[in-house]
Coordinates of C-alpha atoms in Angstrom, one line a residue:
M183 CA -4.8 -0.7 -5.0
K184 CA -6.9 -3.4 -3.3
N185 CA -10.0 -1.5 -4.5
L186 CA -8.8 -1.6 -8.1
F187 CA -8.6 -5.4 -8.1
H188 CA -11.9 -5.7 -6.3
L189 CA -13.5 -3.6 -9.1
L190 CA -11.7 -5.6 -11.7
H191 CA -13.2 -8.8 -10.3
T192 CA -16.7 -7.2 -10.1
T193 CA -16.4 -5.9 -13.7
L194 CA -15.4 -9.3 -15.2
T195 CA -18.1 -11.0 -13.1
Q196 CA -20.8 -8.6 -14.4
G197 CA -19.9 -9.4 -18.0
Q198 CA -17.8 -6.4 -19.0
D199 CA -14.4 -6.3 -20.6
A200 CA -11.7 -4.3 -19.0
V201 CA -8.3 -2.9 -19.6
L202 CA -5.6 -2.8 -16.9
V203 CA -3.3 0.1 -17.7
T204 CA 0.1 0.1 -16.1
V205 CA 3.1 2.3 -16.3
V206 CA 5.9 -0.3 -16.6
A207 CA 8.8 2.2 -17.1
S208 CA 9.4 5.9 -16.7
S209 CA 12.2 8.4 -16.6
G210 CA 12.6 12.1 -16.1
S211 CA 10.0 14.2 -14.3
T212 CA 6.9 12.3 -15.3
P213 CA 3.8 12.6 -13.0
R214 CA 3.8 9.0 -11.9
G215 CA 6.5 6.3 -12.0
A216 CA 6.5 2.6 -12.7
G217 CA 3.7 0.8 -10.9
A218 CA 1.0 3.4 -11.4
R219 CA -2.2 1.7 -12.6
M220 CA -5.7 2.5 -13.7
L221 CA -8.7 0.3 -14.7
I222 CA -10.7 1.2 -17.8
T223 CA -14.1 -0.2 -18.9
K224 CA -16.6 1.0 -21.5
D225 CA -17.7 3.5 -18.8
G226 CA -14.2 5.0 -18.8
R227 CA -11.7 5.1 -15.9
I228 CA -13.2 3.5 -12.8
A229 CA -10.2 3.2 -10.6
G230 CA -6.6 4.3 -10.2
T231 CA -4.5 6.9 -12.0
I232 CA -1.3 7.1 -13.9
G233 CA -0.7 10.7 -13.0
G234 CA -3.4 12.7 -14.8
G235 CA -2.5 15.2 -17.5
A236 CA -2.0 14.5 -21.2
V237 CA -0.5 11.0 -20.8
E238 CA -3.4 9.7 -18.8
Y239 CA -5.9 11.4 -21.1
R240 CA -4.3 9.7 -24.2
S241 CA -4.1 6.4 -22.3
E242 CA -7.8 6.5 -21.7
Q243 CA -8.4 7.1 -25.4
L244 CA -6.0 4.2 -26.3
A245 CA -7.8 2.0 -23.8
E246 CA -11.0 2.5 -25.7
T247 CA -9.2 1.3 -28.8
V248 CA -7.9 -1.7 -26.9
L249 CA -11.4 -2.6 -25.8
S250 CA -12.7 -2.4 -29.3
Q251 CA -9.8 -4.3 -30.8
K252 CA -9.7 -6.8 -27.9
G253 CA -5.9 -7.0 -27.8
S254 CA -3.2 -5.9 -25.4
R255 CA -0.5 -3.5 -26.5
M256 CA 2.4 -1.4 -25.3
E257 CA 2.5 2.3 -25.9
Y258 CA 5.7 4.4 -25.7
F259 CA 5.3 8.1 -24.8
R260 CA 8.4 10.2 -25.5
L261 CA 8.0 13.6 -24.0
R262 CA 10.6 15.9 -25.4
K263 CA 10.7 19.6 -24.8
N264 CA 8.5 20.7 -27.7
Q265 CA 6.1 17.8 -27.0
V266 CA 5.9 18.8 -23.4
E267 CA 5.0 22.4 -24.4
D268 CA 2.5 21.2 -26.9
L269 CA 0.8 19.0 -24.3
G270 CA 0.7 21.9 -21.8
M271 CA 2.7 19.9 -19.3
I272 CA 5.5 21.2 -17.1
C273 CA 7.4 17.9 -16.8
G274 CA 9.2 15.8 -19.4
G275 CA 10.5 12.3 -19.6
D276 CA 9.7 8.9 -21.1
V277 CA 6.8 6.7 -20.1
N278 CA 6.1 3.1 -21.2
V279 CA 2.5 2.1 -20.6
Y280 CA 1.2 -1.4 -21.0
F281 CA -2.5 -1.9 -21.8
R282 CA -3.7 -5.4 -20.9
Y283 CA -7.0 -6.4 -22.4
I284 CA -9.1 -8.7 -20.1
P285 CA -12.3 -10.2 -21.5
A286 CA -15.4 -10.5 -19.5
G287 CA -15.6 -13.6 -17.3
D288 CA -12.0 -14.5 -17.9
S289 CA -11.5 -17.4 -15.5
Q290 CA -7.7 -17.0 -15.1
T291 CA -8.0 -13.4 -14.2
L292 CA -10.9 -14.0 -11.8
A293 CA -8.9 -16.7 -10.0
L294 CA -5.9 -14.3 -9.9
T295 CA -7.9 -11.5 -8.4
D296 CA -9.4 -13.8 -5.9
R297 CA -5.9 -14.8 -4.8
I298 CA -4.8 -11.1 -4.7
L299 CA -7.7 -10.1 -2.6
S300 CA -7.0 -13.0 -0.3
L301 CA -3.3 -11.9 0.0
Y302 CA -4.5 -8.4 0.9
D303 CA -6.8 -9.8 3.6
R304 CA -3.9 -11.8 5.1
G305 CA -1.5 -8.9 4.8
E306 CA 1.0 -11.1 3.0
Q307 CA 3.9 -9.4 1.2
A308 CA 3.3 -10.0 -2.5
W309 CA 4.3 -9.1 -6.0
L310 CA 2.4 -8.9 -9.3
I311 CA 4.3 -10.2 -12.3
T312 CA 3.4 -9.5 -15.9
D313 CA 5.0 -11.1 -19.0
I314 CA 5.4 -8.1 -21.3
T315 CA 7.5 -10.0 -23.9
R316 CA 4.6 -10.5 -26.3
E317 CA 2.2 -7.6 -26.3
Q318 CA -0.7 -9.7 -27.4
A319 CA -0.4 -12.6 -24.9
G320 CA 1.4 -11.5 -21.7
G321 CA 0.5 -13.7 -18.7
L322 CA -0.1 -12.5 -15.2
A323 CA 1.0 -14.1 -11.9
V324 CA 1.2 -13.1 -8.3
Y325 CA 3.9 -14.2 -5.9
G326 CA 3.3 -14.3 -2.2
K327 CA 6.3 -14.4 0.1
K328 CA 4.7 -17.2 2.2
S329 CA 2.2 -18.8 -0.2
G330 CA 4.4 -18.8 -3.4
L331 CA 3.5 -18.4 -7.0
F332 CA -0.1 -18.3 -8.4
G333 CA -1.0 -17.9 -12.1
E334 CA 1.3 -18.1 -15.1
K335 CA 4.6 -19.9 -14.8
V336 CA 7.5 -17.6 -13.9
P337 CA 11.2 -18.5 -14.0
S338 CA 12.9 -18.9 -10.7
D339 CA 15.5 -16.2 -11.5
V340 CA 12.6 -13.7 -11.9
I341 CA 11.3 -14.7 -8.5
S342 CA 14.7 -14.3 -6.9
G343 CA 15.0 -10.8 -8.5
L344 CA 11.9 -9.4 -6.9
G345 CA 12.6 -6.3 -4.9
A346 CA 11.1 -3.2 -3.3
K347 CA 10.9 -1.1 -6.5
P348 CA 9.0 -1.9 -9.7
S349 CA 11.4 -3.4 -12.2
Q350 CA 11.7 -5.2 -15.6
I351 CA 13.5 -8.5 -15.3
Q352 CA 14.9 -10.3 -18.4
S353 CA 14.9 -14.1 -18.3
G354 CA 16.0 -15.9 -21.4
Q355 CA 14.0 -14.5 -24.3
S356 CA 11.2 -13.3 -22.0
L357 CA 10.8 -9.9 -20.2
Y358 CA 8.8 -9.5 -17.0
Y359 CA 7.4 -6.4 -15.3
C360 CA 7.4 -7.0 -11.6
E361 CA 5.9 -4.8 -8.9
K362 CA 5.5 -5.1 -5.2
L363 CA 1.7 -5.2 -4.7
I364 CA 1.3 -5.6 -1.0
E365 CA 3.6 -4.4 1.8
A366 CA 3.8 -6.6 4.8
G367 CA 2.8 -5.2 8.1
M368 CA -0.2 -3.7 9.8
V369 CA -0.2 -0.3 11.5
Y370 CA -1.9 -0.8 14.9
I371 CA -3.2 2.5 16.2
F372 CA -4.0 2.6 19.9
G373 CA -6.6 5.3 20.5
G374 CA -9.4 6.5 18.3
G375 CA -9.4 10.2 18.9
H376 CA -9.2 13.1 16.5
V377 CA -5.6 12.5 15.4
A378 CA -6.3 8.8 14.7
Q379 CA -9.3 9.8 12.7
A380 CA -7.1 12.0 10.5
L381 CA -4.2 9.5 10.5
V382 CA -6.1 6.4 9.1
P383 CA -7.1 8.1 5.8
A384 CA -3.6 9.6 5.4
L385 CA -1.9 6.3 5.9
S386 CA -4.4 4.4 3.7
T387 CA -3.6 6.8 0.8
V388 CA 0.0 5.6 0.7
D389 CA -0.9 1.9 1.1
F390 CA -0.5 1.3 4.8
R391 CA -3.0 -1.1 6.3
C392 CA -4.5 0.2 9.6
T393 CA -6.3 -1.3 12.6
V394 CA -7.6 0.9 15.3
L395 CA -7.8 -0.3 18.9
E396 CA -9.8 1.5 21.6
D397 CA -11.3 0.8 25.0
R398 CA -14.0 3.4 24.6
E399 CA -16.9 2.3 22.5
D400 CA -17.8 5.7 21.3
F401 CA -14.3 6.1 19.7
C402 CA -14.3 2.6 18.3
R403 CA -17.0 2.8 15.7
K404 CA -16.1 1.5 12.2
E405 CA -17.8 4.5 10.6
L406 CA -15.2 6.7 12.2
F407 CA -12.5 4.7 10.3
P408 CA -14.0 3.6 7.0
Q409 CA -10.5 3.0 5.5
A410 CA -9.3 0.9 8.4
E411 CA -9.1 -2.9 8.2
A412 CA -10.9 -3.0 11.5
A413 CA -11.8 -1.0 14.7
I414 CA -11.5 -3.3 17.7
L415 CA -12.8 -2.6 21.2
I416 CA -10.1 -3.9 23.6
D417 CA -9.0 -4.0 27.2
N418 CA -5.8 -2.0 27.3
T419 CA -4.4 -4.3 29.9
R420 CA -4.7 -7.4 27.7
V421 CA -3.6 -6.4 24.2
A422 CA -2.4 -9.9 23.3
D423 CA -5.9 -11.3 23.8
F424 CA -7.1 -9.3 20.8
I425 CA -4.2 -9.1 18.3
T426 CA -0.9 -10.7 17.5
I427 CA 1.8 -8.2 16.7
R428 CA 4.5 -9.4 14.3
E429 CA 7.9 -8.2 13.3
D430 CA 6.6 -6.4 10.2
D431 CA 4.0 -4.4 12.1
Y432 CA 4.0 -0.8 13.2
I433 CA 2.6 0.4 16.6
V434 CA 1.3 4.0 17.0
V435 CA 0.2 4.9 20.5
M436 CA -2.1 7.9 21.0
T437 CA -4.4 6.9 23.9
R438 CA -6.2 9.5 26.1
G439 CA -3.7 9.6 28.9
H440 CA -0.4 8.7 30.6
K441 CA -1.7 5.6 32.3
D442 CA -3.0 4.0 29.1
D443 CA 0.1 5.1 27.1
T444 CA 2.2 3.4 29.7
L445 CA 0.2 0.2 29.6
I446 CA 0.4 0.0 25.8
Q447 CA 4.1 0.8 25.6
A448 CA 4.9 -1.9 28.2
Q449 CA 3.1 -4.5 26.1
A450 CA 4.5 -3.1 22.8
L451 CA 8.1 -3.5 24.0
K452 CA 7.4 -7.2 24.5
T453 CA 6.5 -7.7 20.8
P454 CA 8.8 -7.8 17.8
A455 CA 7.1 -4.8 16.2
H456 CA 9.3 -3.1 13.6
Y457 CA 8.3 0.4 14.8
I458 CA 6.8 1.8 18.0
G459 CA 5.8 5.5 17.9
V460 CA 4.2 7.5 20.7
I461 CA 2.5 10.9 20.6
G462 CA 3.3 13.2 23.4
S463 CA 5.6 15.9 24.8
A464 CA 9.1 15.5 26.2
R465 CA 7.7 15.9 29.8
K466 CA 5.1 13.2 29.2
T467 CA 7.7 10.9 27.7
A468 CA 10.0 11.4 30.7
G469 CA 7.3 10.4 33.1
V470 CA 6.2 7.3 31.2
F471 CA 9.8 6.2 30.7
A472 CA 10.4 6.5 34.4
V473 CA 7.6 4.2 35.1
L474 CA 8.8 1.7 32.4
R475 CA 12.3 1.7 33.9
S476 CA 10.8 0.9 37.3
Q477 CA 9.1 -2.1 35.7
G478 CA 12.5 -3.4 34.5
F479 CA 12.8 -2.0 31.0
T480 CA 16.3 -0.9 30.0
D481 CA 17.4 2.1 28.1
R482 CA 18.0 -0.2 25.2
D483 CA 14.4 -1.3 25.3
L484 CA 13.2 2.3 25.5
S485 CA 15.4 3.2 22.5
R486 CA 12.9 1.2 20.3
I487 CA 10.3 3.9 21.0
T488 CA 10.1 6.9 18.7
T489 CA 8.7 9.9 20.6
P490 CA 7.4 12.4 19.9
I491 CA 6.1 10.5 16.9
G492 CA 6.2 12.1 13.4
L493 CA 8.7 14.3 11.5
D494 CA 9.3 17.8 13.0
I495 CA 7.3 20.0 10.5
G496 CA 5.8 22.3 13.1
S497 CA 2.5 20.4 13.0
E498 CA -0.3 21.5 15.4
T499 CA -3.7 20.4 14.2
P500 CA -4.8 16.7 14.0
A501 CA -4.5 16.8 10.2
E502 CA -1.0 18.3 10.3
I503 CA 0.1 15.7 12.9
A504 CA -1.3 13.0 10.7
V505 CA 0.8 14.2 7.8
S506 CA 3.9 14.3 10.0
I507 CA 3.3 10.7 11.2
T508 CA 2.6 9.4 7.7
A509 CA 5.7 11.0 6.4
Q510 CA 7.8 9.3 9.2
L511 CA 6.2 5.9 8.5
I512 CA 6.9 6.3 4.8
R513 CA 10.6 7.0 5.6
V514 CA 10.7 4.0 8.0
R515 CA 9.2 1.7 5.4
A516 CA 11.5 2.9 2.6
A517 CA 14.6 2.4 4.8
R518 CA 13.4 -1.2 5.6
N519 CA 12.8 -1.9 1.9
H520 CA 16.3 -0.8 1.0
S521 CA 18.1 -2.5 3.9

């Protein structure tokens, strides 16, 4: 999603109009739910997706109309059985899609995208809020959990109603579409081997921000992790000298051996990290835990560590292990969002 807003800023700066297409409500078995977005210019779709298929195709056509008419609009797709068959789709449901027209050089949107990109860089939990009351003049705002509101004015009851899932919130005569834009927390991956190289793109696809930490220069090259926020060469004995781990963060330990795993876990247990996961067998875990107990860590401390990391799906290859870890982190994130 960060890339979409970066491209939006670039597009407007380069003198092109754009249409931000957003699914604001959906029901049934539609391909994508509320919050799916894509960015359309005169060159067609340049970022994002709302699920492919006939709805996306028609939305791309409608976006061309929005560009020519220079006005926002809402479109309501009602996919009943005969329509589903006619469209060649295998899923039905209702989809409300909002087309927001943004003229080239629009100063308010440029300022808003600057703020959004800054929030991404800081990793601050944030929501995008769209006034969809008046199809021709809906305002945009972004609310950061720490930095507050930026953009159009938004009633306080809308702010207090912000949650984990996309929603429409009524306030007086106005209707707002609200979507969590940035999840708080960084995934700190200790070890830059083959599993880490498969894990970073898998996590990035589902909107986790990743930082890789390694003490071997050959495994800490940024080109190995193009989707990561950073790849940092560290001393495994002094993690706190390089990063500050906060309560929203995730720690994934997959170093090259028992010694380094033990070093990292001992330091991880002294942080408020939300999740600590360690790759490895039951035998390896028993050995590491014995050392940690000898250092004064209690069974309660060790219960914070998830090992072996990942859901049990019979994974063997680095790519399969990356899928199992990603699935587990999705579940952990969802549980936290609903707690």
